[in-house]
Amino acid sequence: MGSWYDKGTQREYGWEHRMARRQGPDLNGIGSKVTKEWLYHWLLDPRGYWHDTNMPDLRLTADEARDVTAYLMQSRHESFDALDGLDLVQPIIASIAQELKVSEQQEGTRRSLEIVGAMSAREQVLYVGEKLFKHYGCFGCHTVEAYKDATPIGTELTEWGSKLIDRLAFNHAPIEKTRFDFAYAKMINPRIYDHGMASRDLPLERLKMPRFVFSAEEARDLSTFLVGLVNDPIPAPSLYAPDDRHRDILAGRQVMRRYTARPAT
């Protein structure tokens, strides 16, 4: 679920830890993020909440789950807890709502600002949430009944490695004009191709791919994979065909990597 190791120089049971692994989320301050009821049920049955989670079933008894919950809920961000949630983000929400309304270009700028200004705080939140949900294609990964027939927003990648170089929008990005360099730069900074484009000033005009914070190695691996997606079939003799033993080894290695059943590196 998450992990840390004690620095050993602060408090006997201090909460100032840094992550030892990348597998699970940082649990520092978790008491300010979730309710004790949610955490208790998550500890008892992680897959009852999310069927594909990497969190293992710890086989805790009800009492053990209550004890772990009580321990974890002690970690809080007191300064954050003292803030009113909506009051904290409302100026940001209002600003985003104004930008989104202007981006629609259905009204003049002044009229758009007046419309947003007349909205209640809740109306602004709902307006921004709906617009951003649609614009960034959240329904591509998350099942939402109202959007089950919506068109995905992502680029078709099946034969991306065969795409002509002149069909890639390098724009003004200062990179080499190759498929690999295009993909690598996109992985590291998805909005690099907005650079220098006057038409990308408004939020809804910018590139949509989120930033996944890939390492250089991860970006290279993904880019290599993309470049390999070509429409030329690979000759059968060139395909790797493991025997039963090596197939089992590969399957076991994948399980170990997914569930971090190995020392952190």
PDB file of C-alpha atoms in Angstrom:
ATOM      1  CA  MET A   1       0.000   0.000   0.000  1.00  0.00           C
ATOM      2  CA  GLY A   2       2.862   2.313   0.691  1.00  0.00           C
ATOM      3  CA  SER A   3       6.139   2.375   2.526  1.00  0.00           C
ATOM      4  CA  TRP A   4       8.825   4.479   4.120  1.00  0.00           C
ATOM      5  CA  TYR A   5      11.895   4.081   6.256  1.00  0.00           C
ATOM      6  CA  ASP A   6      12.744   6.038   9.367  1.00  0.00           C
ATOM      7  CA  LYS A   7      15.637   8.475   9.127  1.00  0.00           C
ATOM      8  CA  GLY A   8      16.432   7.479  12.697  1.00  0.00           C
ATOM      9  CA  THR A   9      17.582  10.924  13.773  1.00  0.00           C
ATOM     10  CA  GLN A  10      14.315  12.711  14.400  1.00  0.00           C
ATOM     11  CA  ARG A  11      11.598  11.325  16.648  1.00  0.00           C
ATOM     12  CA  GLU A  12      11.272   7.828  18.028  1.00  0.00           C
ATOM     13  CA  TYR A  13       8.056   7.322  16.118  1.00  0.00           C
ATOM     14  CA  GLY A  14       8.263  10.334  13.829  1.00  0.00           C
ATOM     15  CA  TRP A  15       6.333  10.803  10.618  1.00  0.00           C
ATOM     16  CA  GLU A  16       9.131  12.521   8.734  1.00  0.00           C
ATOM     17  CA  HIS A  17      10.108   9.735   6.396  1.00  0.00           C
ATOM     18  CA  ARG A  18      10.954   9.550   2.747  1.00  0.00           C
ATOM     19  CA  MET A  19       9.849   6.920   0.297  1.00  0.00           C
ATOM     20  CA  ALA A  20      11.937   3.746   0.105  1.00  0.00           C
ATOM     21  CA  ARG A  21       9.930   2.336  -2.805  1.00  0.00           C
ATOM     22  CA  ARG A  22       7.861   3.644  -5.688  1.00  0.00           C
ATOM     23  CA  GLN A  23       5.297   0.843  -5.578  1.00  0.00           C
ATOM     24  CA  GLY A  24       2.781   2.359  -3.170  1.00  0.00           C
ATOM     25  CA  PRO A  25       1.746   5.928  -2.335  1.00  0.00           C
ATOM     26  CA  ASP A  26       3.398   8.002   0.367  1.00  0.00           C
ATOM     27  CA  LEU A  27       1.426   7.435   3.568  1.00  0.00           C
ATOM     28  CA  ASN A  28       2.652  10.543   5.366  1.00  0.00           C
ATOM     29  CA  GLY A  29      -0.366  12.727   6.108  1.00  0.00           C
ATOM     30  CA  ILE A  30      -2.835  10.028   5.108  1.00  0.00           C
ATOM     31  CA  GLY A  31      -5.063  10.946   8.059  1.00  0.00           C
ATOM     32  CA  SER A  32      -5.846  14.206   6.264  1.00  0.00           C
ATOM     33  CA  LYS A  33      -6.598  12.451   2.977  1.00  0.00           C
ATOM     34  CA  VAL A  34      -9.024   9.650   3.836  1.00  0.00           C
ATOM     35  CA  THR A  35     -11.570   8.744   6.496  1.00  0.00           C
ATOM     36  CA  LYS A  36     -10.846   6.057   9.038  1.00  0.00           C
ATOM     37  CA  GLU A  37     -13.856   4.072   7.761  1.00  0.00           C
ATOM     38  CA  TRP A  38     -12.492   4.023   4.213  1.00  0.00           C
ATOM     39  CA  LEU A  39      -8.994   3.077   5.358  1.00  0.00           C
ATOM     40  CA  TYR A  40     -10.302   0.286   7.590  1.00  0.00           C
ATOM     41  CA  HIS A  41     -12.278  -1.332   4.769  1.00  0.00           C
ATOM     42  CA  TRP A  42      -9.385  -0.867   2.343  1.00  0.00           C
ATOM     43  CA  LEU A  43      -7.022  -2.706   4.702  1.00  0.00           C
ATOM     44  CA  LEU A  44      -9.487  -5.549   5.165  1.00  0.00           C
ATOM     45  CA  ASP A  45     -10.267  -6.066   1.473  1.00  0.00           C
ATOM     46  CA  PRO A  46      -8.297  -3.965  -1.034  1.00  0.00           C
ATOM     47  CA  ARG A  47      -9.750  -5.711  -4.077  1.00  0.00           C
ATOM     48  CA  GLY A  48     -13.264  -5.222  -2.825  1.00  0.00           C
ATOM     49  CA  TYR A  49     -12.662  -1.540  -3.542  1.00  0.00           C
ATOM     50  CA  TRP A  50     -10.432  -1.853  -6.618  1.00  0.00           C
ATOM     51  CA  HIS A  51     -10.298  -5.258  -8.309  1.00  0.00           C
ATOM     52  CA  ASP A  52      -6.982  -4.638 -10.093  1.00  0.00           C
ATOM     53  CA  THR A  53      -5.004  -3.105  -7.245  1.00  0.00           C
ATOM     54  CA  ASN A  54      -1.428  -4.179  -6.533  1.00  0.00           C
ATOM     55  CA  MET A  55      -2.155  -3.976  -2.810  1.00  0.00           C
ATOM     56  CA  PRO A  56      -2.055  -7.539  -1.442  1.00  0.00           C
ATOM     57  CA  ASP A  57      -4.661  -9.032   0.859  1.00  0.00           C
ATOM     58  CA  LEU A  58      -2.887  -8.840   4.223  1.00  0.00           C
ATOM     59  CA  ARG A  59      -5.374 -11.265   5.798  1.00  0.00           C
ATOM     60  CA  LEU A  60      -5.852  -8.960   8.750  1.00  0.00           C
ATOM     61  CA  THR A  61      -8.404  -9.679  11.421  1.00  0.00           C
ATOM     62  CA  ALA A  62     -10.944  -6.961  12.170  1.00  0.00           C
ATOM     63  CA  ASP A  63      -9.000  -5.983  15.311  1.00  0.00           C
ATOM     64  CA  GLU A  64      -5.704  -5.855  13.428  1.00  0.00           C
ATOM     65  CA  ALA A  65      -7.231  -3.671  10.715  1.00  0.00           C
ATOM     66  CA  ARG A  66      -8.576  -1.303  13.381  1.00  0.00           C
ATOM     67  CA  ASP A  67      -5.132  -1.109  15.002  1.00  0.00           C
ATOM     68  CA  VAL A  68      -3.357  -0.340  11.718  1.00  0.00           C
ATOM     69  CA  THR A  69      -6.038   2.205  10.849  1.00  0.00           C
ATOM     70  CA  ALA A  70      -5.631   3.961  14.202  1.00  0.00           C
ATOM     71  CA  TYR A  71      -1.862   4.086  13.719  1.00  0.00           C
ATOM     72  CA  LEU A  72      -1.986   5.466  10.174  1.00  0.00           C
ATOM     73  CA  MET A  73      -4.703   8.015  10.949  1.00  0.00           C
ATOM     74  CA  GLN A  74      -2.326   9.702  13.412  1.00  0.00           C
ATOM     75  CA  SER A  75      -0.345  11.091  10.490  1.00  0.00           C
ATOM     76  CA  ARG A  76      -1.984  14.379   9.557  1.00  0.00           C
ATOM     77  CA  HIS A  77      -1.170  17.687   7.901  1.00  0.00           C
ATOM     78  CA  GLU A  78      -2.481  20.032  10.579  1.00  0.00           C
ATOM     79  CA  SER A  79      -2.090  23.216   8.534  1.00  0.00           C
ATOM     80  CA  PHE A  80      -4.117  21.660   5.729  1.00  0.00           C
ATOM     81  CA  ASP A  81      -6.771  20.356   8.124  1.00  0.00           C
ATOM     82  CA  ALA A  82      -7.332  23.902   9.412  1.00  0.00           C
ATOM     83  CA  LEU A  83      -8.352  25.134   5.962  1.00  0.00           C
ATOM     84  CA  ASP A  84     -11.836  25.047   4.509  1.00  0.00           C
ATOM     85  CA  GLY A  85     -11.581  22.902   1.400  1.00  0.00           C
ATOM     86  CA  LEU A  86     -13.718  24.929  -0.989  1.00  0.00           C
ATOM     87  CA  ASP A  87     -12.450  28.265   0.293  1.00  0.00           C
ATOM     88  CA  LEU A  88      -8.912  27.021  -0.314  1.00  0.00           C
ATOM     89  CA  VAL A  89      -9.406  26.284  -4.003  1.00  0.00           C
ATOM     90  CA  GLN A  90     -12.216  28.669  -4.928  1.00  0.00           C
ATOM     91  CA  PRO A  91      -9.985  31.459  -6.308  1.00  0.00           C
ATOM     92  CA  ILE A  92      -8.252  28.864  -8.494  1.00  0.00           C
ATOM     93  CA  ILE A  93     -11.570  27.365  -9.615  1.00  0.00           C
ATOM     94  CA  ALA A  94     -12.915  30.812 -10.499  1.00  0.00           C
ATOM     95  CA  SER A  95      -9.804  31.587 -12.544  1.00  0.00           C
ATOM     96  CA  ILE A  96     -10.035  28.286 -14.435  1.00  0.00           C
ATOM     97  CA  ALA A  97     -13.757  28.821 -15.051  1.00  0.00           C
ATOM     98  CA  GLN A  98     -13.031  32.228 -16.559  1.00  0.00           C
ATOM     99  CA  GLU A  99     -10.340  30.823 -18.860  1.00  0.00           C
ATOM    100  CA  LEU A 100     -12.572  27.947 -19.955  1.00  0.00           C
ATOM    101  CA  LYS A 101     -15.521  30.212 -20.666  1.00  0.00           C
ATOM    102  CA  VAL A 102     -13.382  32.572 -22.727  1.00  0.00           C
ATOM    103  CA  SER A 103     -11.904  29.571 -24.591  1.00  0.00           C
ATOM    104  CA  GLU A 104     -15.360  28.513 -25.746  1.00  0.00           C
ATOM    105  CA  GLN A 105     -15.500  31.733 -27.788  1.00  0.00           C
ATOM    106  CA  GLN A 106     -19.289  31.704 -27.706  1.00  0.00           C
ATOM    107  CA  GLU A 107     -19.420  35.068 -25.984  1.00  0.00           C
ATOM    108  CA  GLY A 108     -17.115  38.050 -25.893  1.00  0.00           C
ATOM    109  CA  THR A 109     -14.469  38.091 -23.185  1.00  0.00           C
ATOM    110  CA  ARG A 110     -16.328  40.620 -21.041  1.00  0.00           C
ATOM    111  CA  ARG A 111     -19.610  38.718 -21.291  1.00  0.00           C
ATOM    112  CA  SER A 112     -17.856  35.412 -20.506  1.00  0.00           C
ATOM    113  CA  LEU A 113     -16.391  36.881 -17.326  1.00  0.00           C
ATOM    114  CA  GLU A 114     -19.794  38.239 -16.329  1.00  0.00           C
ATOM    115  CA  ILE A 115     -21.389  34.813 -16.781  1.00  0.00           C
ATOM    116  CA  VAL A 116     -18.772  33.130 -14.594  1.00  0.00           C
ATOM    117  CA  GLY A 117     -19.019  35.909 -12.009  1.00  0.00           C
ATOM    118  CA  ALA A 118     -22.760  35.288 -11.702  1.00  0.00           C
ATOM    119  CA  MET A 119     -22.220  31.597 -10.882  1.00  0.00           C
ATOM    120  CA  SER A 120     -22.235  30.363  -7.309  1.00  0.00           C
ATOM    121  CA  ALA A 121     -19.097  28.657  -5.986  1.00  0.00           C
ATOM    122  CA  ARG A 122     -20.719  25.243  -6.455  1.00  0.00           C
ATOM    123  CA  GLU A 123     -21.822  26.064 -10.006  1.00  0.00           C
ATOM    124  CA  GLN A 124     -18.270  27.077 -10.876  1.00  0.00           C
ATOM    125  CA  VAL A 125     -16.893  23.809  -9.494  1.00  0.00           C
ATOM    126  CA  LEU A 126     -19.414  21.747 -11.481  1.00  0.00           C
ATOM    127  CA  TYR A 127     -18.793  23.762 -14.645  1.00  0.00           C
ATOM    128  CA  VAL A 128     -15.016  23.387 -14.430  1.00  0.00           C
ATOM    129  CA  GLY A 129     -15.222  19.695 -13.533  1.00  0.00           C
ATOM    130  CA  GLU A 130     -17.485  18.813 -16.458  1.00  0.00           C
ATOM    131  CA  LYS A 131     -15.458  20.811 -18.978  1.00  0.00           C
ATOM    132  CA  LEU A 132     -12.112  19.368 -17.905  1.00  0.00           C
ATOM    133  CA  PHE A 133     -13.487  15.821 -17.660  1.00  0.00           C
ATOM    134  CA  LYS A 134     -14.648  15.977 -21.276  1.00  0.00           C
ATOM    135  CA  HIS A 135     -11.666  17.880 -22.617  1.00  0.00           C
ATOM    136  CA  TYR A 136      -9.003  15.577 -21.191  1.00  0.00           C
ATOM    137  CA  GLY A 137     -10.911  12.412 -22.050  1.00  0.00           C
ATOM    138  CA  CYS A 138     -11.047  10.982 -18.532  1.00  0.00           C
ATOM    139  CA  PHE A 139     -13.639   8.493 -19.824  1.00  0.00           C
ATOM    140  CA  GLY A 140     -10.840   6.821 -21.794  1.00  0.00           C
ATOM    141  CA  CYS A 141      -9.519   5.194 -18.605  1.00  0.00           C
ATOM    142  CA  HIS A 142     -12.465   5.527 -16.231  1.00  0.00           C
ATOM    143  CA  THR A 143     -15.856   3.917 -16.781  1.00  0.00           C
ATOM    144  CA  VAL A 144     -18.640   6.496 -16.631  1.00  0.00           C
ATOM    145  CA  GLU A 145     -22.057   5.432 -17.904  1.00  0.00           C
ATOM    146  CA  ALA A 146     -22.886   8.811 -19.440  1.00  0.00           C
ATOM    147  CA  TYR A 147     -19.707   8.667 -21.564  1.00  0.00           C
ATOM    148  CA  LYS A 148     -19.692   4.988 -22.549  1.00  0.00           C
ATOM    149  CA  ASP A 149     -20.106   5.860 -26.247  1.00  0.00           C
ATOM    150  CA  ALA A 150     -17.769   8.871 -26.230  1.00  0.00           C
ATOM    151  CA  THR A 151     -14.951   8.968 -28.783  1.00  0.00           C
ATOM    152  CA  PRO A 152     -11.479   8.456 -27.251  1.00  0.00           C
ATOM    153  CA  ILE A 153      -9.189  11.473 -27.529  1.00  0.00           C
ATOM    154  CA  GLY A 154      -5.853   9.688 -27.861  1.00  0.00           C
ATOM    155  CA  THR A 155      -3.892   9.215 -31.076  1.00  0.00           C
ATOM    156  CA  GLU A 156      -4.051   5.791 -32.778  1.00  0.00           C
ATOM    157  CA  LEU A 157      -0.668   4.173 -32.101  1.00  0.00           C
ATOM    158  CA  THR A 158      -0.997   0.739 -33.736  1.00  0.00           C
ATOM    159  CA  GLU A 159       1.349   1.603 -36.639  1.00  0.00           C
ATOM    160  CA  TRP A 160       2.872   4.780 -35.212  1.00  0.00           C
ATOM    161  CA  GLY A 161       6.413   3.684 -36.108  1.00  0.00           C
ATOM    162  CA  SER A 162       5.484   3.818 -39.806  1.00  0.00           C
ATOM    163  CA  LYS A 163       4.145   7.358 -39.616  1.00  0.00           C
ATOM    164  CA  LEU A 164       5.823   9.757 -42.052  1.00  0.00           C
ATOM    165  CA  ILE A 165       8.145  12.241 -40.379  1.00  0.00           C
ATOM    166  CA  ASP A 166       6.374  15.178 -42.015  1.00  0.00           C
ATOM    167  CA  ARG A 167       3.122  14.078 -40.352  1.00  0.00           C
ATOM    168  CA  LEU A 168       4.597  14.670 -36.898  1.00  0.00           C
ATOM    169  CA  ALA A 169       3.931  18.157 -35.522  1.00  0.00           C
ATOM    170  CA  PHE A 170       7.381  19.153 -34.261  1.00  0.00           C
ATOM    171  CA  ASN A 171       6.315  22.824 -34.517  1.00  0.00           C
ATOM    172  CA  HIS A 172       9.065  24.982 -32.978  1.00  0.00           C
ATOM    173  CA  ALA A 173      10.450  22.393 -30.544  1.00  0.00           C
ATOM    174  CA  PRO A 174      14.278  22.401 -30.604  1.00  0.00           C
ATOM    175  CA  ILE A 175      14.747  18.658 -31.173  1.00  0.00           C
ATOM    176  CA  GLU A 176      16.052  16.370 -33.914  1.00  0.00           C
ATOM    177  CA  LYS A 177      13.469  15.528 -36.574  1.00  0.00           C
ATOM    178  CA  THR A 178      13.240  11.779 -35.974  1.00  0.00           C
ATOM    179  CA  ARG A 179      10.394   9.595 -34.766  1.00  0.00           C
ATOM    180  CA  PHE A 180      12.370   8.513 -31.724  1.00  0.00           C
ATOM    181  CA  ASP A 181      13.276  12.066 -30.703  1.00  0.00           C
ATOM    182  CA  PHE A 182       9.676  13.197 -31.208  1.00  0.00           C
ATOM    183  CA  ALA A 183       8.357  10.402 -28.977  1.00  0.00           C
ATOM    184  CA  TYR A 184      11.088  10.815 -26.348  1.00  0.00           C
ATOM    185  CA  ALA A 185      10.511  14.577 -26.008  1.00  0.00           C
ATOM    186  CA  LYS A 186       6.763  13.936 -25.771  1.00  0.00           C
ATOM    187  CA  MET A 187       7.283  11.440 -22.938  1.00  0.00           C
ATOM    188  CA  ILE A 188       9.492  13.821 -20.968  1.00  0.00           C
ATOM    189  CA  ASN A 189       7.441  16.984 -21.568  1.00  0.00           C
ATOM    190  CA  PRO A 190       4.104  16.343 -23.336  1.00  0.00           C
ATOM    191  CA  ARG A 191       3.486  20.032 -24.005  1.00  0.00           C
ATOM    192  CA  ILE A 192       6.865  20.761 -25.551  1.00  0.00           C
ATOM    193  CA  TYR A 193       5.154  21.082 -28.939  1.00  0.00           C
ATOM    194  CA  ASP A 194       3.062  23.986 -27.646  1.00  0.00           C
ATOM    195  CA  HIS A 195       6.298  25.994 -27.417  1.00  0.00           C
ATOM    196  CA  GLY A 196       6.234  29.104 -29.579  1.00  0.00           C
ATOM    197  CA  MET A 197       2.702  28.479 -30.887  1.00  0.00           C
ATOM    198  CA  ALA A 198       0.617  31.649 -30.667  1.00  0.00           C
ATOM    199  CA  SER A 199      -2.552  29.597 -31.098  1.00  0.00           C
ATOM    200  CA  ARG A 200      -1.882  27.703 -27.838  1.00  0.00           C
ATOM    201  CA  ASP A 201      -2.397  30.596 -25.425  1.00  0.00           C
ATOM    202  CA  LEU A 202      -5.756  29.376 -24.091  1.00  0.00           C
ATOM    203  CA  PRO A 203      -6.038  26.201 -21.985  1.00  0.00           C
ATOM    204  CA  LEU A 204      -8.392  24.294 -24.286  1.00  0.00           C
ATOM    205  CA  GLU A 205      -6.008  24.833 -27.203  1.00  0.00           C
ATOM    206  CA  ARG A 206      -3.035  23.117 -25.561  1.00  0.00           C
ATOM    207  CA  LEU A 207      -1.948  19.523 -25.992  1.00  0.00           C
ATOM    208  CA  LYS A 208      -3.869  17.109 -23.772  1.00  0.00           C
ATOM    209  CA  MET A 209      -1.453  14.328 -22.878  1.00  0.00           C
ATOM    210  CA  PRO A 210      -0.745  14.434 -19.123  1.00  0.00           C
ATOM    211  CA  ARG A 211       2.765  14.480 -17.699  1.00  0.00           C
ATOM    212  CA  PHE A 212       3.581  11.048 -16.290  1.00  0.00           C
ATOM    213  CA  VAL A 213       6.966  12.054 -14.813  1.00  0.00           C
ATOM    214  CA  PHE A 214       8.809   9.267 -16.614  1.00  0.00           C
ATOM    215  CA  SER A 215      12.477   8.762 -15.894  1.00  0.00           C
ATOM    216  CA  ALA A 216      14.890   9.102 -18.829  1.00  0.00           C
ATOM    217  CA  GLU A 217      15.153   5.311 -18.989  1.00  0.00           C
ATOM    218  CA  GLU A 218      11.378   4.848 -18.980  1.00  0.00           C
ATOM    219  CA  ALA A 219      10.959   7.475 -21.704  1.00  0.00           C
ATOM    220  CA  ARG A 220      13.600   5.725 -23.834  1.00  0.00           C
ATOM    221  CA  ASP A 221      11.926   2.342 -23.373  1.00  0.00           C
ATOM    222  CA  LEU A 222       8.490   3.670 -24.315  1.00  0.00           C
ATOM    223  CA  SER A 223       9.857   5.573 -27.303  1.00  0.00           C
ATOM    224  CA  THR A 224      11.684   2.478 -28.539  1.00  0.00           C
ATOM    225  CA  PHE A 225       8.453   0.507 -28.258  1.00  0.00           C
ATOM    226  CA  LEU A 226       6.501   3.153 -30.196  1.00  0.00           C
ATOM    227  CA  VAL A 227       9.063   3.304 -32.987  1.00  0.00           C
ATOM    228  CA  GLY A 228       8.744  -0.476 -33.261  1.00  0.00           C
ATOM    229  CA  LEU A 229       4.993  -0.298 -33.943  1.00  0.00           C
ATOM    230  CA  VAL A 230       5.223  -0.596 -37.727  1.00  0.00           C
ATOM    231  CA  ASN A 231       2.963  -2.009 -40.418  1.00  0.00           C
ATOM    232  CA  ASP A 232       5.648  -4.430 -41.615  1.00  0.00           C
ATOM    233  CA  PRO A 233       5.056  -7.896 -40.147  1.00  0.00           C
ATOM    234  CA  ILE A 234       8.016  -9.368 -38.288  1.00  0.00           C
ATOM    235  CA  PRO A 235       9.295 -12.589 -39.918  1.00  0.00           C
ATOM    236  CA  ALA A 236       8.461 -15.638 -37.824  1.00  0.00           C
ATOM    237  CA  PRO A 237      12.137 -16.678 -37.375  1.00  0.00           C
ATOM    238  CA  SER A 238      12.828 -13.264 -35.800  1.00  0.00           C
ATOM    239  CA  LEU A 239      10.119 -13.627 -33.166  1.00  0.00           C
ATOM    240  CA  TYR A 240      11.157 -14.775 -29.719  1.00  0.00           C
ATOM    241  CA  ALA A 241       9.566 -18.134 -28.964  1.00  0.00           C
ATOM    242  CA  PRO A 242      10.444 -19.196 -25.407  1.00  0.00           C
ATOM    243  CA  ASP A 243      10.118 -22.798 -24.366  1.00  0.00           C
ATOM    244  CA  ASP A 244       7.813 -23.729 -21.490  1.00  0.00           C
ATOM    245  CA  ARG A 245      10.509 -23.201 -18.849  1.00  0.00           C
ATOM    246  CA  HIS A 246      11.467 -19.717 -20.021  1.00  0.00           C
ATOM    247  CA  ARG A 247       7.827 -18.779 -20.500  1.00  0.00           C
ATOM    248  CA  ASP A 248       7.220 -19.627 -16.834  1.00  0.00           C
ATOM    249  CA  ILE A 249      10.301 -17.622 -15.820  1.00  0.00           C
ATOM    250  CA  LEU A 250       9.050 -14.568 -17.725  1.00  0.00           C
ATOM    251  CA  ALA A 251       5.576 -14.872 -16.217  1.00  0.00           C
ATOM    252  CA  GLY A 252       7.045 -15.166 -12.715  1.00  0.00           C
ATOM    253  CA  ARG A 253       9.284 -12.149 -13.295  1.00  0.00           C
ATOM    254  CA  GLN A 254       6.277 -10.068 -14.319  1.00  0.00           C
ATOM    255  CA  VAL A 255       4.415 -11.058 -11.151  1.00  0.00           C
ATOM    256  CA  MET A 256       7.428 -10.137  -8.996  1.00  0.00           C
ATOM    257  CA  ARG A 257       7.780  -6.758 -10.706  1.00  0.00           C
ATOM    258  CA  ARG A 258       4.115  -5.916 -10.358  1.00  0.00           C
ATOM    259  CA  TYR A 259       3.870  -6.758  -6.692  1.00  0.00           C
ATOM    260  CA  THR A 260       7.388  -5.565  -5.795  1.00  0.00           C
ATOM    261  CA  ALA A 261       8.366  -8.971  -4.467  1.00  0.00           C
ATOM    262  CA  ARG A 262      12.028  -8.001  -4.722  1.00  0.00           C
ATOM    263  CA  PRO A 263      14.395  -5.520  -3.014  1.00  0.00           C
ATOM    264  CA  ALA A 264      14.006  -1.899  -4.072  1.00  0.00           C
ATOM    265  CA  THR A 265      16.633  -0.738  -6.555  1.00  0.00           C
TER     266      THR A 265
END
